[in-house]
mmCIF file of C-alpha atoms and ligand atoms in Angstrom:
data_model
loop_
_atom_site.group_PDB
_atom_site.id
_atom_site.type_symbol
_atom_site.label_atom_id
_atom_site.label_comp_id
_atom_site.label_asym_id
_atom_site.label_seq_id
_atom_site.Cartn_x
_atom_site.Cartn_y
_atom_site.Cartn_z
ATOM 1 C CA MET Q 80 166.550 100.871 164.024
ATOM 2 C CA SER Q 81 166.289 104.724 163.845
ATOM 3 C CA THR Q 82 162.889 106.288 164.413
ATOM 4 C CA HIS Q 83 161.450 107.926 161.385
ATOM 5 C CA PHE Q 84 161.662 111.714 161.881
ATOM 6 C CA LEU Q 85 158.016 112.338 161.762
ATOM 7 C CA LEU Q 86 157.458 109.877 164.406
ATOM 8 C CA SER Q 87 159.932 111.252 166.870
ATOM 9 C CA ALA Q 88 158.936 113.642 169.689
ATOM 10 C CA LYS Q 89 161.197 116.205 168.139
ATOM 11 C CA ALA Q 90 158.844 116.528 165.214
ATOM 12 C CA ARG Q 91 155.955 117.725 167.534
ATOM 13 C CA SER Q 92 156.657 120.994 168.949
ATOM 14 C CA ILE Q 93 152.978 122.654 168.637
ATOM 15 C CA SER Q 94 149.702 121.217 169.163
ATOM 16 C CA LEU Q 95 146.017 122.120 168.255
ATOM 17 C CA ARG Q 96 145.595 121.919 172.196
ATOM 18 C CA GLU Q 97 148.280 124.533 172.605
ATOM 19 C CA VAL Q 98 146.815 126.956 170.106
ATOM 20 C CA PHE Q 99 143.294 126.870 171.423
ATOM 21 C CA CYS Q 100 144.604 127.065 175.160
ATOM 22 C CA MET Q 101 146.788 130.080 174.271
ATOM 23 C CA GLY Q 102 143.717 132.396 173.557
ATOM 24 C CA GLU Q 103 143.343 135.218 171.172
ATOM 25 C CA GLU Q 104 145.522 137.658 172.859
ATOM 26 C CA LYS Q 105 148.695 135.391 172.571
ATOM 27 C CA ALA Q 106 147.737 134.393 169.164
ATOM 28 C CA TRP Q 107 147.701 138.035 167.993
ATOM 29 C CA ASP Q 108 150.902 138.510 169.837
ATOM 30 C CA LEU Q 109 152.654 135.824 167.896
ATOM 31 C CA PHE Q 110 151.107 137.476 164.485
ATOM 32 C CA LYS Q 111 152.779 141.008 165.712
ATOM 33 C CA GLN Q 112 156.151 139.086 166.607
ATOM 34 C CA MET Q 113 156.076 137.758 162.974
ATOM 35 C CA ARG Q 114 155.011 140.897 161.472
ATOM 36 C CA TRP Q 115 157.174 143.458 162.986
ATOM 37 C CA PRO Q 116 160.261 141.400 164.423
ATOM 38 C CA GLU Q 117 162.633 144.500 163.914
ATOM 39 C CA ASN Q 118 160.593 146.337 166.405
ATOM 40 C CA ASN Q 119 160.271 143.628 168.760
ATOM 41 C CA GLY Q 120 156.487 142.852 167.833
ATOM 42 C CA ARG Q 121 155.505 146.458 168.326
ATOM 43 C CA PRO Q 122 153.640 147.958 165.523
ATOM 44 C CA ILE Q 123 155.267 149.718 162.760
ATOM 45 C CA CYS Q 124 152.823 152.229 160.721
ATOM 46 C CA PRO Q 125 152.387 150.560 157.236
ATOM 47 C CA ARG Q 126 151.835 154.330 155.887
ATOM 48 C CA CYS Q 127 154.549 156.404 157.244
ATOM 49 C CA GLY Q 128 156.848 153.772 159.053
ATOM 50 C CA CYS Q 129 156.606 155.410 162.494
ATOM 51 C CA THR Q 130 157.728 153.027 165.185
ATOM 52 C CA GLU Q 131 155.209 154.410 167.958
ATOM 53 C CA ALA Q 132 151.448 153.588 167.693
ATOM 54 C CA TYR Q 133 148.620 153.753 170.181
ATOM 55 C CA ASP Q 134 146.765 150.417 170.747
ATOM 56 C CA ILE Q 135 143.268 150.240 170.357
ATOM 57 C CA ALA Q 136 143.226 147.039 172.192
ATOM 58 C CA THR Q 137 139.428 146.405 172.047
ATOM 59 C CA ARG Q 138 139.561 146.199 168.188
ATOM 60 C CA ARG Q 139 143.075 144.755 168.116
ATOM 61 C CA LYS Q 140 144.115 147.463 165.980
ATOM 62 C CA HIS Q 141 146.661 150.400 166.131
ATOM 63 C CA LYS Q 142 146.911 154.094 165.499
ATOM 64 C CA CYS Q 143 149.921 155.814 164.469
ATOM 65 C CA LYS Q 144 151.217 158.505 166.542
ATOM 66 C CA ALA Q 145 152.633 160.588 163.779
ATOM 67 C CA CYS Q 146 150.015 160.090 160.961
ATOM 68 C CA HIS Q 147 146.986 158.941 162.916
ATOM 69 C CA HIS Q 148 146.650 156.054 160.348
ATOM 70 C CA GLN Q 149 144.598 153.186 162.043
ATOM 71 C CA PHE Q 150 145.816 149.674 161.027
ATOM 72 C CA SER Q 151 146.118 146.134 162.185
ATOM 73 C CA VAL Q 152 148.653 143.481 162.250
ATOM 74 C CA THR Q 153 147.162 142.073 159.081
ATOM 75 C CA SER Q 154 146.698 145.458 157.212
ATOM 76 C CA GLY Q 155 148.467 145.291 153.789
ATOM 77 C CA THR Q 156 149.175 141.492 153.972
ATOM 78 C CA ILE Q 157 147.671 138.776 152.319
ATOM 79 C CA LEU Q 158 145.444 137.995 155.230
ATOM 80 C CA ALA Q 159 144.006 141.680 155.226
ATOM 81 C CA SER Q 160 140.282 142.196 155.979
ATOM 82 C CA ARG Q 161 140.280 138.937 157.642
ATOM 83 C CA LYS Q 162 137.241 137.788 159.685
ATOM 84 C CA MET Q 163 138.603 134.875 161.341
ATOM 85 C CA SER Q 164 140.132 134.979 164.909
ATOM 86 C CA PHE Q 165 143.912 134.912 165.351
ATOM 87 C CA THR Q 166 143.409 131.451 167.259
ATOM 88 C CA ASP Q 167 141.499 129.889 164.146
ATOM 89 C CA LEU Q 168 144.236 131.299 161.801
ATOM 90 C CA LEU Q 169 146.923 129.881 163.761
ATOM 91 C CA ALA Q 170 144.924 126.640 164.063
ATOM 92 C CA ALA Q 171 144.470 126.595 160.244
ATOM 93 C CA ILE Q 172 148.195 126.958 159.628
ATOM 94 C CA VAL Q 173 148.796 124.092 162.288
ATOM 95 C CA ILE Q 174 146.509 121.854 160.436
ATOM 96 C CA LEU Q 175 148.048 122.856 157.093
ATOM 97 C CA VAL Q 176 151.635 122.046 158.230
ATOM 98 C CA ASN Q 177 150.528 118.708 160.095
ATOM 99 C CA GLY Q 178 149.458 117.591 156.627
ATOM 100 C CA ALA Q 179 152.482 115.786 155.124
ATOM 101 C CA LYS Q 180 150.343 115.562 152.059
ATOM 102 C CA GLY Q 181 148.556 118.630 152.221
ATOM 103 C CA ILE Q 182 144.953 119.316 153.396
ATOM 104 C CA SER Q 183 141.641 119.662 151.390
ATOM 105 C CA ALA Q 184 139.428 122.618 151.801
ATOM 106 C CA LEU Q 185 136.799 120.263 152.874
ATOM 107 C CA GLN Q 186 138.677 118.752 155.623
ATOM 108 C CA LEU Q 187 139.822 122.205 156.758
ATOM 109 C CA CYS Q 188 136.335 123.521 157.015
ATOM 110 C CA ARG Q 189 135.253 120.682 159.002
ATOM 111 C CA ASP Q 190 138.166 121.114 161.501
ATOM 112 C CA LEU Q 191 137.555 124.789 161.725
ATOM 113 C CA ASP Q 192 133.835 124.862 161.519
ATOM 114 C CA CYS Q 193 133.759 127.413 158.676
ATOM 115 C CA GLN Q 194 132.453 127.703 155.276
ATOM 116 C CA HIS Q 195 134.106 125.597 152.591
ATOM 117 C CA LYS Q 196 134.589 128.779 150.533
ATOM 118 C CA THR Q 197 136.416 130.321 153.503
ATOM 119 C CA ALA Q 198 138.729 127.266 154.056
ATOM 120 C CA PHE Q 199 139.341 127.187 150.217
ATOM 121 C CA VAL Q 200 140.556 130.774 149.961
ATOM 122 C CA LEU Q 201 142.352 130.540 153.149
ATOM 123 C CA ALA Q 202 144.360 127.518 152.353
ATOM 124 C CA HIS Q 203 145.293 129.181 148.898
ATOM 125 C CA LYS Q 204 146.203 132.402 150.299
ATOM 126 C CA LEU Q 205 148.553 130.348 152.929
ATOM 127 C CA ARG Q 206 149.993 128.323 149.728
ATOM 128 C CA GLU Q 207 150.619 131.643 147.884
ATOM 129 C CA ALA Q 208 152.605 132.989 150.869
ATOM 130 C CA LEU Q 209 154.625 129.830 151.114
ATOM 131 C CA ALA Q 210 155.367 129.678 147.372
ATOM 132 C CA ALA Q 211 157.085 133.316 147.662
ATOM 133 C CA GLU Q 212 159.836 131.609 149.426
ATOM 134 C CA SER Q 213 161.315 130.351 146.456
ATOM 135 C CA LYS Q 214 160.433 133.064 143.945
ATOM 136 C CA ASN Q 215 163.790 134.280 143.267
ATOM 137 C CA ARG Q 216 165.669 131.296 143.457
ATOM 138 C CA THR Q 217 168.256 129.551 141.386
ATOM 139 C CA LEU Q 218 169.318 126.098 141.617
ATOM 140 C CA HIS Q 219 172.944 124.917 141.975
ATOM 141 C CA GLY Q 220 174.937 121.800 142.086
ATOM 142 C CA ILE Q 221 173.324 118.577 140.980
ATOM 143 C CA VAL Q 222 169.804 119.323 139.793
ATOM 144 C CA GLU Q 223 167.213 116.659 138.773
ATOM 145 C CA VAL Q 224 164.574 117.635 136.320
ATOM 146 C CA ASP Q 225 161.330 115.648 135.319
ATOM 147 C CA GLY Q 226 157.834 116.308 134.372
ATOM 148 C CA CYS Q 227 154.612 114.658 135.575
ATOM 149 C CA TYR Q 228 151.193 114.725 133.917
ATOM 150 C CA VAL Q 229 148.224 115.828 136.425
ATOM 151 C CA GLY Q 230 144.625 116.130 135.804
ATOM 152 C CA GLY Q 231 142.376 115.739 132.707
ATOM 153 C CA HIS Q 232 141.039 112.447 133.620
ATOM 154 C CA ILE Q 233 138.706 110.753 130.980
ATOM 155 C CA ARG Q 234 136.110 108.460 132.419
ATOM 156 C CA PRO Q 235 136.011 105.171 130.356
ATOM 157 C CA ALA Q 236 132.774 104.339 128.897
ATOM 158 C CA ASN Q 237 130.686 101.511 130.628
ATOM 159 C CA MET Q 238 130.607 99.301 127.518
ATOM 160 C CA ALA Q 239 133.818 98.160 126.205
ATOM 161 C CA LYS Q 240 132.698 98.714 122.658
ATOM 162 C CA ASP Q 241 132.241 102.576 123.555
ATOM 163 C CA ARG Q 242 135.606 102.759 124.931
ATOM 164 C CA VAL Q 243 137.977 105.283 123.107
ATOM 165 C CA ASP Q 244 141.839 105.354 122.890
ATOM 166 C CA ARG Q 245 142.179 107.986 125.764
ATOM 167 C CA ARG Q 246 145.938 108.749 124.672
ATOM 168 C CA LEU Q 247 144.616 110.534 121.278
ATOM 169 C CA ALA Q 248 144.610 114.307 121.397
ATOM 170 C CA LYS Q 249 140.910 114.468 120.025
ATOM 171 C CA TYR Q 250 139.702 112.722 123.134
ATOM 172 C CA GLN Q 251 141.706 114.934 125.681
ATOM 173 C CA THR Q 252 139.672 117.175 127.900
ATOM 174 C CA GLY Q 253 142.256 120.095 127.567
ATOM 175 C CA LYS Q 254 142.552 120.026 131.523
ATOM 176 C CA ARG Q 255 145.701 117.971 131.577
ATOM 177 C CA ARG Q 256 148.902 119.890 132.705
ATOM 178 C CA VAL Q 257 152.519 118.937 133.297
ATOM 179 C CA VAL Q 258 154.256 119.969 136.514
ATOM 180 C CA ILE Q 259 157.702 120.166 135.952
ATOM 181 C CA VAL Q 260 159.976 119.955 138.953
ATOM 182 C CA MET Q 261 163.655 121.120 139.252
ATOM 183 C CA ARG Q 262 165.292 119.541 142.433
ATOM 184 C CA GLU Q 263 168.851 120.049 143.771
ATOM 185 C CA ARG Q 264 170.107 116.721 145.125
ATOM 186 C CA ASN Q 265 170.074 117.189 148.875
ATOM 187 C CA GLY Q 266 168.555 120.725 148.391
ATOM 188 C CA LYS Q 267 165.865 123.036 147.307
ATOM 189 C CA THR Q 268 162.978 122.377 144.968
ATOM 190 C CA LEU Q 269 161.302 124.436 142.196
ATOM 191 C CA THR Q 270 158.269 123.649 140.159
ATOM 192 C CA ALA Q 271 156.430 125.047 137.350
ATOM 193 C CA VAL Q 272 153.190 124.127 135.374
ATOM 194 C CA THR Q 273 152.938 123.871 131.695
ATOM 195 C CA LYS Q 274 150.825 122.206 129.056
ATOM 196 C CA TYR Q 275 153.702 120.114 127.527
ATOM 197 C CA GLU Q 276 156.746 118.748 129.133
ATOM 198 C CA ASN Q 277 159.131 120.169 126.479
ATOM 199 C CA GLU Q 278 158.066 123.731 127.548
ATOM 200 C CA GLY Q 279 160.006 123.000 130.734
ATOM 201 C CA ILE Q 280 163.325 123.643 128.831
ATOM 202 C CA GLU Q 281 162.698 127.339 128.845
ATOM 203 C CA ILE Q 282 162.029 127.320 132.636
ATOM 204 C CA ILE Q 283 164.990 125.028 133.313
ATOM 205 C CA LYS Q 284 167.303 127.516 131.468
ATOM 206 C CA GLN Q 285 166.017 130.345 133.632
ATOM 207 C CA ARG Q 286 165.847 128.842 136.991
ATOM 208 C CA VAL Q 287 168.849 126.595 137.031
ATOM 209 C CA SER Q 288 172.581 127.823 137.100
ATOM 210 C CA SER Q 289 174.444 127.013 133.931
ATOM 211 C CA CYS Q 290 177.410 125.605 136.158
ATOM 212 C CA ALA Q 291 174.713 123.064 137.443
ATOM 213 C CA ILE Q 292 174.931 119.336 136.545
ATOM 214 C CA VAL Q 293 171.408 118.569 135.275
ATOM 215 C CA HIS Q 294 170.116 115.006 135.553
ATOM 216 C CA ALA Q 295 167.187 113.858 133.278
ATOM 217 C CA ASP Q 296 165.296 110.763 132.016
ATOM 218 C CA GLU Q 297 165.382 109.321 128.498
ATOM 219 C CA ALA Q 298 162.619 111.528 126.999
ATOM 220 C CA SER Q 299 163.755 112.995 123.808
ATOM 221 C CA HIS Q 300 162.769 116.459 124.435
ATOM 222 C CA TRP Q 301 165.423 116.788 127.191
ATOM 223 C CA ASP Q 302 168.143 116.350 124.555
ATOM 224 C CA GLU Q 303 167.980 120.074 124.084
ATOM 225 C CA LEU Q 304 169.374 120.534 127.581
ATOM 226 C CA HIS Q 305 172.880 119.184 126.546
ATOM 227 C CA GLY Q 306 173.326 122.631 124.601
ATOM 228 C CA TYR Q 307 173.043 124.658 127.883
ATOM 229 C CA PHE Q 308 174.008 122.287 130.802
ATOM 230 C CA GLU Q 309 176.373 119.043 131.705
ATOM 231 C CA VAL Q 310 173.505 116.622 131.463
ATOM 232 C CA LYS Q 311 173.432 113.019 132.798
ATOM 233 C CA ARG Q 312 170.681 110.910 131.502
ATOM 234 C CA ILE Q 313 169.174 107.799 132.906
ATOM 235 C CA ASN Q 314 166.927 105.325 130.901
ATOM 236 C CA HIS Q 315 164.078 104.138 133.347
ATOM 237 C CA GLN Q 316 163.458 101.166 130.914
ATOM 238 C CA GLN Q 317 167.209 99.723 132.043
ATOM 239 C CA ALA Q 318 167.433 101.233 135.606
ATOM 240 C CA TYR Q 319 166.167 103.678 138.052
ATOM 241 C CA SER Q 320 169.895 104.889 138.984
ATOM 242 C CA HIS Q 321 172.987 104.006 136.829
ATOM 243 C CA LEU Q 322 176.551 105.329 137.484
ATOM 244 C CA GLY Q 323 175.388 108.163 139.617
ATOM 245 C CA ALA Q 324 172.744 109.292 137.006
ATOM 246 C CA CYS Q 325 169.030 109.234 138.642
ATOM 247 C CA THR Q 326 165.986 111.520 138.907
ATOM 248 C CA ASN Q 327 164.905 109.811 142.197
ATOM 249 C CA TRP Q 328 164.852 113.107 144.067
ATOM 250 C CA ALA Q 329 162.327 114.496 141.427
ATOM 251 C CA GLU Q 330 160.317 111.059 141.580
ATOM 252 C CA SER Q 331 160.265 111.383 145.300
ATOM 253 C CA PHE Q 332 158.637 114.930 144.826
ATOM 254 C CA PHE Q 333 156.247 113.503 142.352
ATOM 255 C CA SER Q 334 155.248 110.741 144.793
ATOM 256 C CA ARG Q 335 154.106 113.484 147.433
ATOM 257 C CA LEU Q 336 152.457 115.495 144.742
ATOM 258 C CA ARG Q 337 150.259 112.337 143.483
ATOM 259 C CA LEU Q 338 149.364 111.548 146.807
ATOM 260 C CA MET Q 339 148.317 115.178 147.532
ATOM 261 C CA VAL Q 340 146.308 115.417 144.323
ATOM 262 C CA GLY Q 341 144.922 112.075 144.506
ATOM 263 C CA GLY Q 342 144.218 111.583 148.202
ATOM 264 C CA GLN Q 343 143.539 115.056 149.503
ATOM 265 C CA HIS Q 344 142.239 117.343 146.641
ATOM 266 C CA HIS Q 345 140.854 114.746 144.208
ATOM 267 C CA HIS Q 346 140.083 117.335 141.407
ATOM 268 C CA VAL Q 347 142.596 120.271 141.033
ATOM 269 C CA SER Q 348 141.660 122.771 138.423
ATOM 270 C CA PRO Q 349 144.586 123.741 135.910
ATOM 271 C CA GLN Q 350 144.810 127.312 136.961
ATOM 272 C CA HIS Q 351 145.534 126.423 140.563
ATOM 273 C CA LEU Q 352 147.739 123.254 140.047
ATOM 274 C CA HIS Q 353 150.858 125.317 140.373
ATOM 275 C CA GLN Q 354 149.832 126.505 143.918
ATOM 276 C CA TYR Q 355 149.538 122.621 145.080
ATOM 277 C CA ALA Q 356 152.881 121.886 143.451
ATOM 278 C CA ALA Q 357 154.492 124.766 145.046
ATOM 279 C CA HIS Q 358 153.047 123.522 148.572
ATOM 280 C CA ALA Q 359 154.338 120.009 147.929
ATOM 281 C CA ALA Q 360 157.846 121.598 147.074
ATOM 282 C CA TRP Q 361 157.526 123.418 150.292
ATOM 283 C CA MET Q 362 156.804 120.366 152.374
ATOM 284 C CA GLU Q 363 159.805 118.508 150.618
ATOM 285 C CA ASP Q 364 162.003 121.267 151.331
ATOM 286 C CA HIS Q 365 161.005 121.383 154.954
ATOM 287 C CA ARG Q 366 160.363 117.884 155.504
ATOM 288 C CA ARG Q 367 162.811 117.829 158.337
ATOM 289 C CA ASP Q 368 161.353 120.769 160.416
ATOM 290 C CA ASP Q 369 159.241 120.106 163.456
ATOM 291 C CA ASN Q 370 155.615 121.403 163.121
ATOM 292 C CA GLY Q 371 156.087 124.463 165.535
ATOM 293 C CA LYS Q 372 158.915 125.722 163.187
ATOM 294 C CA LEU Q 373 156.904 125.094 160.185
ATOM 295 C CA ALA Q 374 153.946 127.000 161.671
ATOM 296 C CA ARG Q 375 156.089 130.137 162.643
ATOM 297 C CA ASN Q 376 157.595 129.952 159.072
ATOM 298 C CA VAL Q 377 154.055 130.075 157.593
ATOM 299 C CA VAL Q 378 153.049 132.923 159.952
ATOM 300 C CA SER Q 379 156.095 134.764 158.921
ATOM 301 C CA SER Q 380 155.622 134.158 155.193
ATOM 302 C CA VAL Q 381 151.992 135.383 155.454
ATOM 303 C CA MET Q 382 152.996 138.498 157.397
ATOM 304 C CA ALA Q 383 155.439 139.436 154.942
ATOM 305 C CA HIS Q 384 153.325 138.705 151.724
ATOM 306 C CA PRO Q 385 151.175 141.464 150.106
ATOM 307 C CA VAL Q 386 147.543 141.188 149.367
ATOM 308 C CA SER Q 387 146.756 138.742 146.668
ATOM 309 C CA ARG Q 388 145.543 139.635 143.475
ATOM 310 C CA ILE Q 389 144.141 136.112 142.788
ATOM 311 C CA TRP Q 390 142.508 135.505 146.129
ATOM 312 C CA LYS Q 391 141.272 138.813 147.438
ATOM 313 C CA GLY Q 392 137.433 138.866 147.066
ATOM 314 C CA TYR Q 393 137.863 135.764 145.012
ATOM 315 C CA TRP Q 394 134.191 134.738 145.798
ATOM 316 C CA GLN Q 395 132.819 138.034 145.010
ATOM 317 C CA ARG Q 396 134.293 137.561 141.545
ATOM 318 C CA ASN Q 397 133.678 133.850 141.059
ATOM 319 C CA ILE Q 398 130.245 132.891 142.196
HETATM 320 ZN ZN1 ZN P 551 151.939 156.760 160.382
#
């Protein structure tokens, strides 16, 4: 029997031991390599583009030789104004990519011995940077689409006589959302969050190539897709897969997302759900990469991602 990929030695190419043994200098070097690969890890002034800078090693900063602007490796990126050490940041990234079903802010704050608020914002900044990878992506070939309701749980009353029909709109909390997934068979994954599943139609029209063959389940709102794509339908009450029609790739994404939300995060607010969904999609798309490659990928995405409008100063605005 072949070994599951995640159990094989190939899947492990970086460890927390290595991260903490490498020390601050080497961790800083790694961030520089990923920020300025075109200059071999040497700083490039973000203000004037000059490729020569003095090092202010004591403060881990640089000063541009041309315009004297002082900057650090994280200036202008989503990690700007960081207080955490580079080793801790790298450790956070390794912990994040090691969690095949994501990682909760509570667990991350315990592992890193930092405040919960710090871990919460850091994890979300990392997720935002990861999601940028698929921002302009269009899907081709065979694309499976489906929707999954998340959140808005209504606790049933203790006494049976007090219980309500939780399916009725008047008892809904307004927090329930649908994660729409579009997934190429053997390929990439895109997600979106909407209030109702039929709102997914517009998104699918925008993100899926008109030449693609779309597979969807029997839900009647998907009927509209027939006007735009070649569509194959599968009735799940009869079979999960029939004559090549199935949405099993979409379902396997939802399986990861449900485990992530149910087992790690427990409660996700509707306004952040799209970040958890994008994280789960990223994990699916990179499930065969070893953890060293995943960690480098995250560092590189983070270094290429601008300051976040949502997460910069989040706790100053949301106390
Ligand atoms: Zn400059």
